[in-house]
Tab-separated table of C-alpha atoms and ligand atoms in Angstrom:
chain	number	residue	atom	x	y	z
A	1	UNK	CA	93.337	190.312	185.144
A	2	UNK	CA	96.439	190.007	182.134
A	3	UNK	CA	96.594	187.459	179.589
A	4	UNK	CA	100.300	185.252	179.072
A	5	UNK	CA	99.776	187.406	175.711
A	6	UNK	CA	100.115	190.318	176.479
A	7	UNK	CA	102.386	190.597	179.177
A	8	UNK	CA	104.403	188.104	176.239
A	9	UNK	CA	104.786	191.698	174.175
A	10	UNK	CA	106.330	193.399	177.557
A	11	UNK	CA	109.165	190.641	177.560
A	12	UNK	CA	112.991	191.002	175.212
A	13	UNK	CA	112.123	188.420	172.834
A	14	UNK	CA	112.202	188.696	168.604
A	15	UNK	CA	110.502	185.444	167.382
A	16	UNK	CA	106.437	185.958	166.207
A	17	UNK	CA	104.509	183.933	168.866
A	18	UNK	CA	103.532	180.236	167.602
A	19	UNK	CA	101.277	178.866	170.795
A	20	UNK	CA	101.063	179.454	174.316
A	21	UNK	CA	99.310	176.712	176.558
A	22	UNK	CA	99.210	175.986	180.265
A	23	UNK	CA	101.894	173.921	181.300
A	24	UNK	CA	103.029	172.239	184.652
A	25	UNK	CA	102.131	170.991	187.696
A	26	UNK	CA	103.268	173.225	190.532
A	27	UNK	CA	100.972	174.246	193.304
A	28	UNK	CA	100.794	178.213	193.538
A	29	UNK	CA	101.686	179.897	190.107
A	30	UNK	CA	100.528	179.893	186.585
A	31	UNK	CA	103.154	178.345	184.238
A	32	UNK	CA	102.628	178.740	180.479
A	33	UNK	CA	104.499	176.612	177.539
A	34	UNK	CA	105.108	179.411	174.456
A	35	UNK	CA	106.399	178.684	170.854
A	36	UNK	CA	107.963	181.043	168.927
A	37	UNK	CA	109.796	181.499	165.585
A	38	UNK	CA	113.373	181.465	167.561
A	39	UNK	CA	112.805	179.150	170.217
A	40	UNK	CA	110.459	177.681	173.423
A	41	UNK	CA	109.751	179.868	176.661
A	42	UNK	CA	108.316	179.506	179.466
A	43	UNK	CA	106.214	182.407	181.135
A	44	UNK	CA	104.547	182.284	184.848
A	45	UNK	CA	102.222	183.751	186.314
A	46	UNK	CA	103.641	184.703	190.253
A	47	UNK	CA	101.166	184.190	192.386
A	48	UNK	CA	100.619	186.864	194.242
A	49	UNK	CA	98.841	185.850	197.052
A	50	UNK	CA	102.142	183.800	198.167
A	51	UNK	CA	105.032	185.918	196.562
A	52	UNK	CA	103.871	188.930	198.677
A	53	UNK	CA	106.872	191.000	197.484
A	54	UNK	CA	107.350	190.309	194.793
A	55	UNK	CA	111.110	193.330	194.881
A	56	UNK	CA	113.000	191.134	196.707
A	57	UNK	CA	112.274	188.270	194.168
A	58	UNK	CA	113.127	191.237	191.432
A	59	UNK	CA	116.300	191.764	193.602
A	60	UNK	CA	117.476	187.996	194.437
A	61	UNK	CA	117.253	186.846	191.048
A	62	UNK	CA	119.146	190.328	190.025
A	63	UNK	CA	122.061	189.055	192.822
A	64	UNK	CA	121.079	185.341	191.252
A	65	UNK	CA	121.948	186.373	187.674
A	66	UNK	CA	125.029	188.589	188.716
A	67	UNK	CA	127.090	185.489	187.602
A	68	UNK	CA	127.586	183.835	185.276
A	69	UNK	CA	125.882	180.094	186.384
A	70	UNK	CA	125.778	177.593	183.962
A	71	UNK	CA	123.659	175.956	186.612
A	72	UNK	CA	119.923	178.306	186.385
A	73	UNK	CA	118.019	177.624	184.097
A	74	UNK	CA	118.329	181.298	182.013
A	75	UNK	CA	116.165	184.076	182.482
A	76	UNK	CA	114.604	186.108	179.830
A	77	UNK	CA	114.414	190.151	181.254
A	78	UNK	CA	111.682	192.983	179.982
A	79	UNK	CA	112.594	195.224	177.747
A	80	UNK	CA	112.727	198.207	180.333
A	81	UNK	CA	115.643	195.260	181.417
A	82	UNK	CA	114.389	193.940	184.914
A	83	UNK	CA	113.379	189.855	185.343
A	84	UNK	CA	110.201	191.048	186.200
A	85	UNK	CA	107.248	192.395	184.568
A	86	UNK	CA	104.274	194.183	186.783
A	87	UNK	CA	101.216	194.346	184.893
A	88	UNK	CA	97.715	195.307	185.104
A	89	UNK	CA	98.523	193.856	189.289
A	90	UNK	CA	99.762	190.799	187.956
A	91	UNK	CA	103.368	190.119	187.604
A	92	UNK	CA	104.786	187.813	184.678
A	93	UNK	CA	108.137	185.738	184.960
A	94	UNK	CA	109.997	184.388	181.422
A	95	UNK	CA	112.890	181.498	181.669
A	96	UNK	CA	113.822	179.567	178.251
A	97	UNK	CA	112.510	176.794	177.875
A	98	UNK	CA	115.017	174.138	176.267
A	99	UNK	CA	113.519	171.215	174.331
A	100	UNK	CA	116.606	168.821	175.012
A	101	UNK	CA	115.908	168.909	178.608
A	102	UNK	CA	112.632	167.357	180.936
A	103	UNK	CA	111.751	167.465	184.592
A	104	UNK	CA	111.530	163.699	185.723
A	105	UNK	CA	108.352	163.277	188.123
A	106	UNK	CA	109.000	160.465	190.328
A	107	UNK	CA	111.982	159.126	190.306
A	108	UNK	CA	112.656	155.348	189.109
A	109	UNK	CA	116.496	154.764	187.994
A	110	UNK	CA	119.656	154.874	190.394
A	111	UNK	CA	121.254	157.217	187.628
A	112	UNK	CA	118.819	159.508	187.291
A	113	UNK	CA	119.046	160.245	191.753
A	114	UNK	CA	122.814	160.418	190.998
A	115	UNK	CA	121.849	163.392	188.754
A	116	UNK	CA	119.187	165.448	191.247
A	117	UNK	CA	121.915	165.212	193.890
A	118	UNK	CA	124.684	166.276	191.817
A	119	UNK	CA	122.312	169.126	190.597
A	120	UNK	CA	121.328	170.785	194.034
A	121	UNK	CA	124.641	169.511	195.679
A	122	UNK	CA	126.120	172.336	192.493
A	123	UNK	CA	123.954	174.865	193.608
A	124	UNK	CA	124.290	174.493	197.296
A	125	UNK	CA	128.001	174.909	196.243
A	126	UNK	CA	127.468	178.054	194.763
A	127	UNK	CA	126.993	179.599	198.696
A	128	UNK	CA	130.868	179.486	198.125
A	129	UNK	CA	130.124	181.993	195.325
A	130	UNK	CA	127.420	184.471	196.807
A	131	UNK	CA	126.884	186.233	199.745
A	132	UNK	CA	123.663	184.881	202.034
A	133	UNK	CA	123.769	188.177	203.845
A	134	UNK	CA	122.989	189.913	200.210
A	135	UNK	CA	119.634	187.727	199.785
A	136	UNK	CA	116.480	188.015	201.887
A	137	UNK	CA	113.341	185.398	201.919
A	138	UNK	CA	110.821	185.520	199.443
A	139	UNK	CA	108.064	184.435	201.627
A	140	UNK	CA	108.462	184.988	205.293
A	141	UNK	CA	109.487	182.657	207.372
A	142	UNK	CA	108.993	180.103	205.315
A	143	UNK	CA	110.434	177.089	206.200
A	144	UNK	CA	110.719	178.279	209.760
A	145	UNK	CA	109.067	175.057	211.970
A	146	UNK	CA	107.802	176.753	214.883
A	147	UNK	CA	106.259	179.665	213.021
A	148	UNK	CA	105.046	176.817	211.120
A	149	UNK	CA	103.358	174.623	213.881
A	150	UNK	CA	101.829	178.047	215.283
A	151	UNK	CA	99.862	178.270	211.912
A	152	UNK	CA	98.668	174.604	212.739
A	153	UNK	CA	97.419	175.680	216.101
A	154	UNK	CA	95.208	179.046	214.838
A	155	UNK	CA	93.893	176.564	212.294
A	156	UNK	CA	92.690	173.740	214.718
A	157	UNK	CA	91.645	176.618	217.562
A	158	UNK	CA	89.402	178.566	214.431
A	159	UNK	CA	88.190	175.581	212.509
A	160	UNK	CA	87.446	177.442	209.292
A	161	UNK	CA	85.893	174.720	206.906
A	162	UNK	CA	84.439	172.290	210.306
A	163	UNK	CA	87.237	169.786	209.058
A	164	UNK	CA	89.007	169.585	212.612
A	165	UNK	CA	87.338	166.372	213.982
A	166	UNK	CA	87.953	164.544	210.127
A	167	UNK	CA	91.433	164.444	210.683
A	168	UNK	CA	92.011	164.054	214.658
A	169	UNK	CA	94.514	161.163	213.741
A	170	UNK	CA	96.759	163.331	211.674
A	171	UNK	CA	97.074	165.920	214.621
A	172	UNK	CA	97.955	163.866	217.131
A	173	UNK	CA	100.339	162.577	214.848
A	174	UNK	CA	101.611	166.315	214.887
A	175	UNK	CA	102.279	166.525	218.364
A	176	UNK	CA	104.638	163.758	218.145
A	177	UNK	CA	106.786	164.878	216.427
A	178	UNK	CA	107.243	167.833	218.017
A	179	UNK	CA	110.958	166.747	218.880
A	180	UNK	CA	112.344	168.170	215.220
A	181	UNK	CA	111.315	171.970	216.388
A	182	UNK	CA	113.368	171.169	219.433
A	183	UNK	CA	116.459	169.388	217.736
A	184	UNK	CA	116.405	172.247	214.644
A	185	UNK	CA	116.985	174.956	216.993
A	186	UNK	CA	119.496	173.592	218.988
A	187	UNK	CA	121.576	173.380	215.536
A	188	UNK	CA	120.695	176.739	215.197
A	189	UNK	CA	122.618	177.321	218.201
A	190	UNK	CA	125.464	174.897	218.171
A	191	UNK	CA	125.844	177.245	214.932
A	192	UNK	CA	124.511	175.981	211.641
A	193	UNK	CA	125.930	178.805	208.778
A	194	UNK	CA	122.900	179.909	207.111
A	195	UNK	CA	123.988	179.534	203.532
A	196	UNK	CA	122.239	180.796	200.034
A	197	UNK	CA	119.333	178.146	199.384
A	198	UNK	CA	117.086	176.920	196.577
A	199	UNK	CA	114.012	175.837	199.629
A	200	UNK	CA	112.741	174.289	196.944
A	201	UNK	CA	114.410	170.764	196.129
A	202	UNK	CA	111.629	168.918	194.744
A	203	UNK	CA	112.782	166.537	192.238
A	204	UNK	CA	111.016	168.318	189.268
A	205	UNK	CA	112.683	171.219	189.581
A	206	UNK	CA	115.556	169.809	188.253
A	207	UNK	CA	116.259	169.376	184.586
A	208	UNK	CA	117.819	167.017	183.324
A	209	UNK	CA	119.062	166.543	179.508
A	210	UNK	CA	117.373	163.734	177.526
A	211	UNK	CA	118.701	160.351	176.489
A	212	UNK	CA	121.347	160.972	178.723
A	213	UNK	CA	119.596	161.544	181.774
A	214	UNK	CA	122.594	164.157	182.496
A	215	UNK	CA	121.831	167.397	185.042
A	216	UNK	CA	120.990	169.759	183.384
A	217	UNK	CA	120.023	173.178	185.308
A	218	UNK	CA	118.128	174.388	188.318
A	219	UNK	CA	114.812	175.750	187.951
A	220	UNK	CA	111.912	177.663	189.990
A	221	UNK	CA	114.262	180.176	191.422
A	222	UNK	CA	111.070	181.700	193.388
A	223	UNK	CA	112.214	181.182	196.877
A	224	UNK	CA	116.024	181.062	196.723
A	225	UNK	CA	116.958	183.033	200.052
A	226	UNK	CA	118.474	182.555	202.347
A	227	UNK	CA	118.001	178.725	204.899
A	228	UNK	CA	120.417	176.388	206.337
A	229	UNK	CA	121.574	173.605	203.557
A	230	UNK	CA	119.629	170.593	205.462
A	231	UNK	CA	116.941	172.474	203.758
A	232	UNK	CA	118.106	171.490	200.461
A	233	UNK	CA	119.268	168.135	201.432
A	234	UNK	CA	115.615	167.140	203.331
A	235	UNK	CA	113.420	168.787	200.891
A	236	UNK	CA	115.330	166.539	197.810
A	237	UNK	CA	114.791	163.899	200.730
A	238	UNK	CA	111.324	164.154	200.978
A	239	UNK	CA	110.278	163.776	197.202
A	240	UNK	CA	112.785	160.797	195.772
A	241	UNK	CA	112.920	158.863	198.746
A	242	UNK	CA	109.476	157.321	197.916
A	243	UNK	CA	108.013	156.086	194.925
A	244	UNK	CA	105.056	157.886	195.193
A	245	UNK	CA	102.842	161.115	193.693
A	246	UNK	CA	102.183	163.137	196.965
A	247	UNK	CA	98.757	162.774	196.319
A	248	UNK	CA	99.044	158.767	196.011
A	249	UNK	CA	95.447	157.278	197.507
A	250	UNK	CA	96.978	154.372	198.733
A	251	UNK	CA	98.976	154.868	202.020
A	252	UNK	CA	100.947	151.948	201.799
A	253	UNK	CA	102.539	152.703	198.531
A	254	UNK	CA	104.643	155.356	200.315
A	255	UNK	CA	107.479	153.655	201.392
A	256	UNK	CA	111.609	154.758	201.966
A	257	UNK	CA	114.179	153.763	199.422
A	258	UNK	CA	117.343	153.317	201.496
A	259	UNK	CA	119.666	152.786	198.295
A	260	UNK	CA	118.087	155.749	196.902
A	261	UNK	CA	118.770	157.698	200.232
A	262	UNK	CA	122.547	156.616	199.268
A	263	UNK	CA	122.701	157.614	196.083
A	264	UNK	CA	121.547	161.098	197.055
A	265	UNK	CA	123.922	161.532	200.036
A	266	UNK	CA	127.183	160.611	197.392
A	267	UNK	CA	126.083	162.445	194.414
A	268	UNK	CA	125.141	165.726	196.710
A	269	UNK	CA	128.440	165.400	198.510
A	270	UNK	CA	130.422	165.461	195.912
A	271	UNK	CA	129.929	168.915	194.448
A	272	UNK	CA	129.762	170.459	197.991
A	273	UNK	CA	131.419	168.789	200.694
A	274	UNK	CA	134.392	171.222	200.249
A	275	UNK	CA	132.443	173.846	201.701
A	276	UNK	CA	130.369	172.211	204.607
A	277	UNK	CA	131.118	172.262	208.065
A	278	UNK	CA	130.721	169.135	209.881
A	279	UNK	CA	127.769	170.722	211.244
A	280	UNK	CA	125.708	171.194	208.391
A	281	UNK	CA	127.297	167.276	207.297
A	282	UNK	CA	125.737	165.020	210.563
A	283	UNK	CA	122.798	166.878	210.271
A	284	UNK	CA	121.750	166.563	206.870
A	285	UNK	CA	119.575	163.338	206.502
A	286	UNK	CA	117.626	165.067	210.386
A	287	UNK	CA	116.996	167.643	206.949
A	288	UNK	CA	115.274	164.610	205.888
A	289	UNK	CA	112.970	164.408	209.284
A	290	UNK	CA	112.483	168.029	208.818
A	291	UNK	CA	111.268	169.136	205.870
A	292	UNK	CA	108.607	166.870	205.689
A	293	UNK	CA	107.511	167.191	209.643
A	294	UNK	CA	106.655	170.859	207.845
A	295	UNK	CA	105.298	170.447	204.568
A	296	UNK	CA	103.104	167.609	206.556
A	297	UNK	CA	102.199	170.589	208.915
A	298	UNK	CA	102.057	172.959	206.104
A	299	UNK	CA	99.504	170.202	203.732
A	300	UNK	CA	97.266	169.677	207.003
A	301	UNK	CA	97.223	173.650	208.426
A	302	UNK	CA	95.485	173.924	204.284
A	303	UNK	CA	92.967	171.215	204.497
A	304	UNK	CA	91.532	172.693	207.904
A	305	UNK	CA	91.330	176.103	207.245
A	306	UNK	CA	89.796	174.907	203.737
A	307	UNK	CA	92.205	174.678	200.723
A	308	UNK	CA	93.356	178.279	200.761
A	309	UNK	CA	96.923	177.733	199.655
A	310	UNK	CA	97.833	174.833	197.897
A	311	UNK	CA	95.538	174.024	194.459
A	312	UNK	CA	94.174	171.045	194.916
A	313	UNK	CA	92.053	168.527	192.475
A	314	UNK	CA	89.857	167.006	194.843
A	315	UNK	CA	88.763	167.852	198.212
A	316	UNK	CA	90.642	165.661	200.506
A	317	UNK	CA	93.563	165.843	198.252
A	318	UNK	CA	95.735	167.987	200.674
A	319	UNK	CA	94.572	165.864	204.127
A	320	UNK	CA	96.248	162.567	201.654
A	321	UNK	CA	99.174	165.022	200.867
A	322	UNK	CA	99.193	164.984	204.660
A	323	UNK	CA	99.115	161.684	205.578
A	324	UNK	CA	101.822	160.422	203.277
A	325	UNK	CA	104.091	163.062	204.330
A	326	UNK	CA	103.512	161.440	207.698
A	327	UNK	CA	103.660	158.498	206.497
A	328	UNK	CA	107.312	158.731	205.003
A	329	UNK	CA	108.251	160.948	208.435
A	330	UNK	CA	107.938	157.837	209.994
A	331	UNK	CA	109.792	155.837	208.021
A	332	UNK	CA	112.472	157.896	207.964
A	333	UNK	CA	112.528	157.925	212.029
A	334	UNK	CA	112.876	154.548	211.691
A	335	UNK	CA	115.451	154.806	209.728
A	336	UNK	CA	117.528	156.963	211.347
A	337	UNK	CA	116.920	155.443	214.956
A	338	UNK	CA	117.748	152.612	214.130
A	339	UNK	CA	121.271	153.488	211.793
A	340	UNK	CA	122.300	156.973	213.794
A	341	UNK	CA	122.697	156.031	216.641
B	401	GN1	C1	104.966	174.344	196.445
B	401	GN1	O1	104.625	175.022	193.561
B	401	GN1	P1	105.317	174.336	193.998
B	401	GN1	O2	105.129	173.048	193.555
B	401	GN1	O3	106.870	174.602	193.188
B	401	GN1	C2	105.158	174.806	197.651
B	401	GN1	C3	106.737	174.087	198.273
B	401	GN1	C4	106.492	172.533	198.818
B	401	GN1	C5	105.613	172.089	197.372
B	401	GN1	C6	105.019	170.842	197.775
B	401	GN1	C7	105.865	179.227	197.778
B	401	GN1	O4	105.756	174.218	195.668
B	401	GN1	O5	106.993	175.157	199.869
B	401	GN1	O6	107.093	171.907	198.620
B	401	GN1	O7	104.431	172.547	196.979
B	401	GN1	N1	105.861	176.301	197.238
B	401	GN1	C8	105.716	177.266	197.982
B	401	GN1	O8	104.839	169.758	197.142
B	401	GN1	O9	104.605	177.310	199.166
B	402	MG	MG1	108.048	176.671	194.284
């Protein structure tokens, strides 16, 4: 195993290193904040149990950074000119840390919501610049709901951590929403076009300028690859519309803030409408249901499997996360039933 300090020696940075400290709350990779005499950086140990083909990640990052884009957070290359460092079975990557910006944890103001919609809308509009067929999924089947449902079935069948009985109510809910998977298949058959997607448009994967709250960068480019625009719009809905954290203990606090939905919809379309097909536009809101359902399924399957994928800070965390996603999904379904027909 290598340390961040060992890894740092292989990246193209000049200043003396003053400090290295664990940073942020990602569920998958380990991230460290590095202070040097010539500026700050983040260095990240990529979880290779999750990202099993780092060469695909390297190729996608190379493809992305062939274009100069002001909205992508600048990354730092290794001294050998690569985006990823392979060191003692570990894989590291590095990016600039701008002290004038911050990642919002929860949205509490409409102007922040607007800037998040704008940022991911700009990312979607990059689809015009890149040929999606040059990108590959860094995690196969990442947003393939049918495959995620099969994984859940497998987890229930094997019941490796003997937790199935505890989540019977959530398993029943999961079955009720099977129609989402069928609707997605219909949309694809009807001609939904593949696009370059971010595939992890969580609220805290946007950086805003401190003070003005203006959009600055899109971060966390690990899952950038082919997808459908509704994935990216949908994950924004999932992480923005409720005032709660994913692991909120009080389920009744999960809510659907319709004014926030209107705001992201408008801000996202302002940036991307010119390149979206009519089918893409009409399916954006469905993306919220699709992504919320899929993450609910993933948290639930991971709980049943004994927390082998997502980091947990208490034993029931994945069950609580799944429960909250199902609650949000029910609220989204009620809302879209009453507004779209
Ligand atoms: C994971 O690690 P992080 O927080 O960027 C996950 C996303 C989920 C998210 C749920 C590679 O993202 O798909 O939406 O947790 N990333 C991966 O919070 O599985
Ligand atoms: Mg991520």
